[in-house]
Amino acid sequence: MAPPPANANLYAAFAEAFRRVPNQTAFQSPGVAPVTYGALHDKAERLAGAMVAAGIKPGDRVMVQAEKSIEQVVLYLATLKAGAVYNPLNTAYTPSELAHFIADAEPRLVVAPAARLAEIGTLAWHHGATGLWSLEADGSGELTERARASAPMASTCLREPDDLASLIYTSGTTGRSKGAMLSHGNLASNARTLLDIWGFVPGETLLHALPIYHVHGLFVALNTAFLNGSRMHWLDRFDVARVLTLLPDSDVMMGVPTFYTRLLAEPVFAADHCRRMRLFISGSAPLLAETHEAFTARTGHRILERYGMTETGMITSNPLTGERVAGSVGYALPGVAVRIGGHYFAQADDGRELPRGEVGGVELNGPNVFQGYWRLPDKTRAEFRPDGYFITGDQGIMAPDGRLTLVGRAKDMIISGGLNVYPAEIEQELSTIAGIGEAAVVGVSHPDFGEAVIAVLTPVGANPPDEAAILARLSGRLAKFKQPKRIFMVAELPRNAMGKVQKAELRKVYGETFKGKS
């Protein structure tokens, strides 16, 4: 008799790891009783049972916008186990922004704090939701109550490698946010590769201070920790004082550049805090070379910088053993092919691969590459080469030995604090404000956020609004990370002969706005 088919459901791999270390602490959080892997497995099975009892079926979208908590991680695991599609959203999104995601994803279940559900509930029902479950910042709410009262779901839903595991919205440059479809195979391949190349070993502790609505904190950090059975110091946010107390009891920390600049800003931060640390990893935004060197000088550790995207997970990494070059994102991961494609930013793109040493568009192929954009087949086709390579939209240069250095991004995308910002969305909001003529939004270097959003405007009329009035108007319309850090008024915007605004010129003029500040 032939053996039963293997289950590609990512939760099946997690469950196998959890069963190996049932008494190992999974989450250790200040003021909260530790949660073991055995207890985590039980919680996930019970919540999955509650979801199935409520009518959640394989392929249904489960949307969540809630503060970071262990209960939200249980929701992620239960969604996988039930074969549904996990759809986390940034906690900063306003109700008006959520309207797009609800209409596009058509979630069957929406999880959020009760106050937020009151704002979006009618819209969610209208677009097919059959459940609105509350989840508060302290982990209480209907979701937790249903899980506690439910019988566990013993079996894990059978999934194929290409079946969807998660829908993550990423900002685009030619329209509204797009849903990147990530499969069980995509997530599993990336997690297993990272576990190997970053040298995780049983018994290690990960310091987790990242948000979990983002690929970095959710898939890169959690998935590798789960497969390894790692203990995690679990922080709801990055708090430098708490991080300093936990570093001596940690082995690995994954962070964005902001984490490292804030540690360096603390005079007491020293090599002794890092005496047990094996590895510091940075990503989600460019790490300035001066931050890299200053961290090494202070601690003796060279930060390992890597490169990834929502659509692909991790793509490249500096080596665990070998030279970690400041400003470089290292080499393609095993099983991932990276190339510099032909002049992606030129008017005529012939699609040919460029020789090593030339700047061009970064393209890749591999098991980590997503399944496409949700309900956007034309956009999906446009982002892939005929031979299957995904066009990232980033510019890079590859050294003869394969080391990749990023030199820019397409279409003026801004990454502030590790989050993508779409300038046209902000420009559109600015254009609705009386007294503003034209608006151009760009990103400039910032010592804390990597890049900061600024807006350059032309005034109209006798009484144009000042900076404070404009920011007040935007606060209720845009998530905080999208709001400009500064606003400048000019008589006219710089343009080329074709009338196009020269954003490169604006970045040059305002590029040192935040120099020396943090």
XYZ file of C-alpha atoms in Angstrom:
518
model
C 0.000 0.000 0.000
C 1.333 3.422 -0.940
C 2.153 5.756 1.982
C -0.257 8.660 2.566
C 0.725 11.894 0.819
C 2.991 14.238 2.771
C 1.257 17.291 4.170
C 2.890 20.509 2.948
C 0.960 22.562 5.511
C 3.555 24.676 7.316
C 1.822 23.983 10.597
C 2.601 20.282 10.198
C 6.314 21.151 10.284
C 5.806 23.417 13.304
C 3.818 20.742 15.148
C 6.609 18.233 14.604
C 9.095 20.696 16.125
C 6.755 21.511 19.032
C 6.353 17.814 19.903
C 10.130 17.461 20.209
C 10.332 20.131 22.913
C 6.929 20.253 24.671
C 8.395 21.547 27.941
C 10.632 24.180 26.341
C 9.514 27.760 26.948
C 8.314 29.291 23.691
C 7.421 32.789 24.919
C 8.801 34.608 27.899
C 7.325 38.067 28.367
C 7.617 40.566 31.258
C 4.709 40.229 33.648
C 3.199 37.214 31.854
C 3.486 33.520 32.727
C 5.803 31.695 30.290
C 4.140 29.665 27.535
C 5.684 26.301 26.624
C 5.633 24.777 23.157
C 3.282 22.089 24.414
C 0.831 24.741 25.626
C 1.227 26.703 22.387
C 0.383 23.598 20.355
C -2.714 22.985 22.495
C -3.870 26.608 22.153
C -3.443 26.499 18.368
C -5.402 23.229 18.090
C -8.259 24.611 20.192
C -8.479 27.875 18.262
C -8.360 25.979 14.967
C -11.236 23.867 16.262
C -13.192 27.000 17.126
C -12.561 28.465 13.685
C -13.694 25.322 11.860
C -16.776 25.117 14.086
C -17.568 28.706 13.068
C -17.497 27.733 9.400
C -13.971 28.772 8.404
C -12.913 26.628 5.441
C -9.601 26.077 3.608
C -8.780 29.116 1.502
C -10.897 31.553 3.545
C -9.122 34.755 4.468
C -8.627 35.545 8.166
C -7.875 39.248 8.580
C -6.366 40.587 11.791
C -5.483 44.076 12.931
C -4.497 43.856 16.576
C -1.663 44.740 18.904
C 1.186 42.261 19.209
C 0.322 39.440 21.585
C 0.893 35.724 22.073
C -2.808 35.209 21.292
C -2.285 36.739 17.861
C 0.523 34.244 17.232
C -1.899 31.477 18.214
C -4.299 32.880 15.590
C -1.545 32.690 12.963
C -0.832 29.059 13.844
C -4.502 28.088 14.002
C -5.192 29.704 10.631
C -2.425 27.635 9.049
C -3.626 24.460 10.732
C -7.183 25.018 9.481
C -5.933 25.616 5.938
C -7.179 29.214 5.860
C -5.178 32.234 4.659
C -3.616 34.516 7.290
C -3.975 38.237 6.474
C -2.298 40.512 9.061
C -2.584 44.302 8.797
C -0.460 47.103 10.179
C -1.977 48.392 13.410
C -1.491 51.979 12.207
C -3.967 51.707 9.321
C -7.011 53.947 9.719
C -10.596 52.791 9.083
C -10.600 54.555 5.719
C -7.484 52.601 4.706
C -8.939 49.341 6.018
C -11.896 49.749 3.686
C -9.666 48.909 0.713
C -8.251 45.766 2.324
C -11.659 44.451 3.380
C -13.170 45.053 -0.051
C -10.200 43.419 -1.774
C -9.540 40.407 0.476
C -13.166 39.692 1.376
C -12.191 38.048 4.670
C -14.463 35.421 6.196
C -13.231 36.222 9.711
C -12.036 39.619 10.976
C -10.148 39.885 14.274
C -9.492 43.256 15.914
C -10.070 45.146 19.173
C -13.765 45.614 19.923
C -13.537 49.375 19.353
C -12.119 48.876 15.860
C -14.699 46.198 15.005
C -17.410 48.729 15.814
C -15.920 51.011 13.136
C -15.442 48.446 10.367
C -17.962 45.733 11.194
C -20.720 46.817 8.807
C -18.261 47.008 5.918
C -16.830 43.580 6.767
C -20.316 42.000 6.839
C -21.079 43.628 3.502
C -18.014 41.980 1.936
C -18.763 38.477 3.133
C -17.436 38.233 6.691
C -19.327 35.743 8.845
C -17.367 36.400 12.029
C -16.044 39.444 13.900
C -13.984 38.318 16.884
C -12.443 40.763 19.322
C -8.824 40.545 20.443
C -7.510 43.170 22.842
C -3.905 44.173 23.513
C -3.831 42.084 26.721
C -4.940 38.954 24.845
C -8.520 39.002 26.102
C -11.588 38.979 23.885
C -13.980 36.711 22.039
C -11.172 34.955 20.151
C -9.552 33.764 23.391
C -12.891 32.807 24.926
C -13.894 30.730 21.891
C -10.546 28.942 21.867
C -10.778 28.136 25.571
C -14.233 26.588 25.142
C -13.450 24.637 21.958
C -12.477 21.043 21.419
C -9.061 20.773 19.723
C -8.734 20.139 15.990
C -6.678 16.967 15.997
C -5.728 16.725 12.327
C -3.945 19.392 10.314
C -5.637 20.401 7.069
C -3.919 18.790 4.089
C -2.241 21.444 1.948
C -0.123 21.350 -1.213
C 3.095 23.436 -1.475
C 1.413 26.003 -3.762
C -1.693 26.431 -1.587
C -1.943 29.872 -0.026
C -0.827 30.314 3.558
C -0.843 34.097 3.846
C -1.941 37.259 2.088
C 0.313 40.211 2.898
C -0.445 43.651 1.517
C 2.483 45.573 0.131
C 2.533 49.124 -1.149
C 2.822 49.458 -4.914
C 3.998 52.299 -7.101
C 1.272 52.279 -9.726
C -1.856 51.928 -7.607
C -3.242 50.955 -4.230
C -1.778 48.284 -1.968
C -1.545 44.831 -3.535
C -1.958 41.497 -1.798
C 1.094 39.268 -2.136
C 0.044 35.613 -2.141
C 2.513 33.500 -0.142
C 2.174 29.733 -0.164
C 3.011 27.086 2.412
C 5.924 26.054 0.185
C 7.212 29.638 -0.058
C 7.259 30.107 3.717
C 8.609 26.666 4.549
C 11.494 26.816 2.074
C 12.608 30.218 3.333
C 12.397 29.294 7.014
C 14.354 26.054 6.583
C 17.050 27.821 4.580
C 17.450 30.604 7.158
C 17.575 28.091 9.994
C 20.559 26.479 8.285
C 22.528 29.437 6.949
C 22.188 31.464 10.155
C 23.352 28.526 12.263
C 20.468 28.104 14.698
C 21.016 25.363 17.264
C 18.667 23.876 19.900
C 18.522 25.823 23.138
C 19.100 29.269 21.655
C 17.054 32.289 22.713
C 15.740 34.870 20.251
C 15.039 38.420 21.381
C 11.811 39.304 19.531
C 10.909 43.011 19.563
C 9.590 43.294 15.984
C 5.949 43.808 14.951
C 4.171 40.711 13.659
C 2.077 42.254 10.887
C 5.216 42.372 8.760
C 7.202 39.623 6.991
C 10.289 40.315 9.131
C 8.803 39.726 12.580
C 6.217 37.184 11.470
C 7.891 34.888 8.960
C 11.621 35.517 9.317
C 11.746 35.611 13.111
C 8.826 33.445 14.234
C 9.060 30.715 11.603
C 12.754 30.088 12.205
C 12.270 30.146 15.973
C 9.399 27.655 15.721
C 11.338 25.204 13.566
C 14.265 25.450 15.978
C 12.164 25.231 19.154
C 13.790 28.435 20.382
C 12.846 30.288 23.527
C 11.803 33.851 22.734
C 12.033 36.957 24.853
C 8.753 38.448 23.664
C 8.407 42.251 23.721
C 5.311 44.058 22.483
C 7.568 46.756 21.017
C 11.193 47.822 20.941
C 11.974 49.480 24.269
C 15.666 50.180 24.587
C 15.760 49.857 28.388
C 14.059 46.450 28.308
C 16.223 45.280 25.435
C 19.353 46.199 27.383
C 18.204 44.029 30.282
C 17.422 41.052 28.024
C 20.439 41.077 25.701
C 22.699 39.300 28.253
C 20.164 36.413 28.309
C 19.776 36.177 24.507
C 21.652 34.555 21.642
C 20.103 36.128 18.533
C 18.357 39.419 17.789
C 16.636 40.359 14.540
C 15.995 44.041 14.070
C 15.583 46.997 11.766
C 18.326 49.665 11.583
C 16.356 51.782 14.067
C 17.004 49.190 16.786
C 20.746 49.515 16.354
C 20.845 53.314 16.187
C 18.796 53.509 19.379
C 21.086 51.080 21.180
C 24.124 53.079 20.091
C 22.480 56.259 21.383
C 22.564 54.784 24.908
C 25.884 55.638 26.598
C 25.595 52.576 28.877
C 25.326 50.154 25.945
C 28.585 48.216 25.803
C 30.193 44.942 24.791
C 29.269 43.413 28.151
C 25.576 43.515 27.182
C 26.440 41.281 24.229
C 28.646 38.755 25.990
C 26.283 35.865 25.204
C 24.973 37.133 21.852
C 25.857 35.011 18.850
C 24.221 36.973 16.053
C 22.721 40.381 15.333
C 20.680 40.538 12.098
C 19.376 43.655 10.354
C 16.905 44.133 7.535
C 13.705 45.789 6.233
C 15.580 49.026 5.489
C 19.121 49.990 4.486
C 21.648 49.867 7.316
C 23.980 52.852 7.075
C 27.648 51.907 6.856
C 28.458 54.266 9.738
C 25.920 52.451 11.952
C 27.486 49.125 10.995
C 30.988 50.291 11.876
C 29.949 52.093 15.072
C 28.191 48.947 16.321
C 31.276 46.846 15.679
C 33.480 49.352 17.462
C 31.179 49.403 20.497
C 30.405 45.676 20.812
C 32.857 43.664 18.731
C 29.910 42.219 16.748
C 29.458 42.774 13.025
C 25.770 43.029 12.187
C 24.622 40.556 9.537
C 22.613 42.471 6.922
C 20.265 40.644 4.587
C 17.797 41.534 1.827
C 14.222 40.470 1.344
C 10.797 41.553 0.166
C 7.196 40.856 1.077
C 6.812 38.973 -2.200
C 9.831 36.727 -1.709
C 10.818 36.484 1.916
C 14.592 36.567 2.222
C 16.627 36.714 -0.978
C 20.251 37.265 0.043
C 22.307 37.357 3.225
C 25.769 38.260 4.326
C 27.567 35.105 5.444
C 27.448 33.713 8.953
C 31.089 32.716 8.567
C 32.963 35.113 6.327
C 33.133 38.809 5.638
C 30.058 40.891 6.403
C 30.527 43.963 4.257
C 28.895 47.210 5.372
C 26.521 48.391 2.657
C 26.272 44.958 1.029
C 23.364 42.532 1.394
C 25.506 39.493 0.687
C 24.903 36.467 -1.495
C 21.842 34.666 -2.858
C 20.389 32.119 -0.459
C 20.878 28.441 -1.339
C 18.304 27.437 -3.930
C 17.651 31.072 -4.931
C 18.974 32.472 -8.207
C 19.629 36.223 -8.331
C 20.700 38.184 -11.393
C 20.989 41.767 -12.558
C 18.489 42.195 -15.361
C 18.711 44.453 -18.380
C 18.195 48.115 -17.675
C 14.875 47.817 -15.893
C 14.846 51.568 -15.376
C 15.553 52.495 -18.982
C 12.768 53.256 -21.452
C 13.719 50.201 -23.494
C 14.167 47.081 -21.362
C 15.500 44.242 -23.460
C 15.365 41.738 -20.593
C 18.936 40.536 -20.985
C 21.129 39.731 -18.007
C 23.870 42.276 -17.431
C 27.518 41.423 -16.804
C 28.809 41.472 -13.229
C 29.723 44.974 -12.134
C 26.962 46.785 -14.045
C 23.991 48.448 -12.338
C 20.566 47.130 -13.285
C 17.366 45.675 -11.934
C 17.521 42.897 -9.337
C 15.627 39.788 -10.460
C 15.291 36.379 -8.830
C 13.833 32.923 -9.072
C 13.390 30.245 -6.436
C 10.978 28.390 -4.157
C 10.580 31.515 -2.008
C 9.000 33.610 -4.789
C 5.332 34.341 -4.176
C 2.373 33.036 -6.194
C 1.419 36.453 -7.556
C -0.725 39.443 -6.607
C -4.194 38.736 -5.273
C -6.809 39.174 -8.009
C -4.347 41.091 -10.212
C -3.317 38.654 -12.968
C -2.180 41.394 -15.362
C 0.003 42.998 -12.687
C 1.422 39.591 -11.802
C 2.347 38.833 -15.419
C 4.002 42.240 -15.775
C 6.299 41.578 -12.815
C 7.708 38.288 -14.126
C 10.079 37.595 -17.012
C 9.110 34.923 -19.528
C 11.646 32.574 -17.911
C 9.996 32.953 -14.490
C 12.302 35.517 -12.869
C 10.559 38.041 -10.607
C 11.441 41.704 -11.222
C 11.954 43.226 -7.772
C 12.035 46.877 -8.826
C 15.284 47.367 -6.879
C 18.530 48.436 -8.510
C 21.708 46.644 -7.662
C 25.205 45.749 -8.677
C 26.686 42.266 -8.379
C 30.362 41.698 -7.723
C 32.272 39.000 -9.642
C 31.915 36.620 -6.670
C 28.110 37.121 -6.553
C 27.926 39.575 -3.661
C 24.981 41.965 -4.127
C 24.889 45.650 -3.267
C 21.655 47.615 -3.613
C 22.010 51.089 -5.057
C 18.430 52.315 -5.330
C 14.778 51.462 -5.722
C 12.403 51.860 -8.585
C 9.608 54.365 -8.811
C 10.551 56.381 -5.726
C 9.363 53.898 -3.134
C 10.198 55.032 0.414
C 11.051 52.599 3.216
C 10.684 54.304 6.590
C 11.363 52.253 9.697
C 11.154 49.090 7.613
C 7.700 49.920 6.202
C 6.909 50.682 2.571
C 5.441 54.103 1.820
C 3.759 54.915 -1.492
C 4.379 58.637 -2.261
C 1.458 59.027 -4.671
C -1.006 58.110 -1.912
C 0.305 60.912 0.306
C 0.428 63.352 -2.597
C -3.207 62.605 -3.346
C -4.216 63.367 0.240
C -2.218 66.601 0.219
C -3.906 67.705 -2.987
C -7.293 67.707 -1.231
C -6.195 70.364 1.272
C -7.252 73.927 0.459
C -4.320 76.253 -0.110
C -2.008 73.581 -1.563
C -1.237 73.600 -5.263
C 1.215 70.843 -6.146
C 2.780 68.246 -3.888
C 5.856 66.037 -4.209
C 6.686 63.428 -1.571
C 10.175 61.936 -1.281
C 12.274 60.009 1.190
C 15.455 61.423 2.675
C 18.098 59.882 4.907
C 17.186 59.653 8.589
C 19.500 58.294 11.312
C 16.683 56.483 13.116
C 14.188 55.394 10.451
C 16.591 54.828 7.557
C 14.422 57.121 5.444
C 11.970 59.814 6.492
C 8.994 61.007 4.484
C 9.006 64.704 3.567
C 6.631 66.710 1.392
C 7.504 69.685 -0.795
C 4.474 71.817 -1.678
C 3.529 74.879 -3.673
C 1.034 77.240 -1.991
C -2.005 78.790 -3.628
C -4.277 81.607 -2.463
C -3.763 84.305 0.096
C -3.761 82.073 3.205
C -2.096 78.713 2.582
C -1.989 76.351 5.586
C 1.170 76.098 7.651
C 3.076 72.891 8.441
C 1.196 72.189 11.684
C -2.221 72.589 10.045
C -1.290 70.262 7.193
C 0.018 67.567 9.517
C -3.123 67.821 11.642
C -5.258 67.287 8.541
C -3.261 64.192 7.535
C -3.319 62.572 10.985
C -6.820 61.215 10.569
C -6.346 60.169 6.962
C -2.983 58.388 6.896
C -1.210 55.914 9.138
C 1.459 57.579 11.251
C 4.365 55.964 9.389
C 3.119 57.530 6.146
C 2.779 61.052 7.517
C 5.569 63.484 6.490
C 8.153 64.254 9.140
C 8.621 67.709 7.588
C 6.778 69.864 5.063
C 8.450 72.527 2.937
C 6.842 75.271 0.834
C 8.448 76.385 -2.442
C 7.400 78.724 -5.235
C 7.600 75.939 -7.814
C 8.698 72.327 -8.063
C 11.759 71.446 -10.197
C 10.786 69.869 -13.523
C 12.540 68.492 -16.586
C 11.899 69.450 -20.206
C 8.943 67.064 -20.325
C 7.357 68.674 -17.280
C 8.056 65.770 -14.913
C 8.873 66.686 -11.311
C 12.527 65.980 -10.581
C 12.346 64.108 -7.301
C 16.066 63.375 -7.393
C 16.649 67.118 -7.188
C 14.364 67.380 -4.185
C 16.227 64.573 -2.434
C 19.460 66.414 -3.115
C 18.154 69.737 -1.762
C 16.523 68.283 1.372
C 18.732 65.239 1.839
C 20.419 66.538 5.006
C 17.246 67.720 6.743
C 17.732 65.212 9.560
C 21.522 65.089 9.632
C 22.755 64.950 13.210
C 19.266 64.281 14.572
C 17.656 61.120 15.927
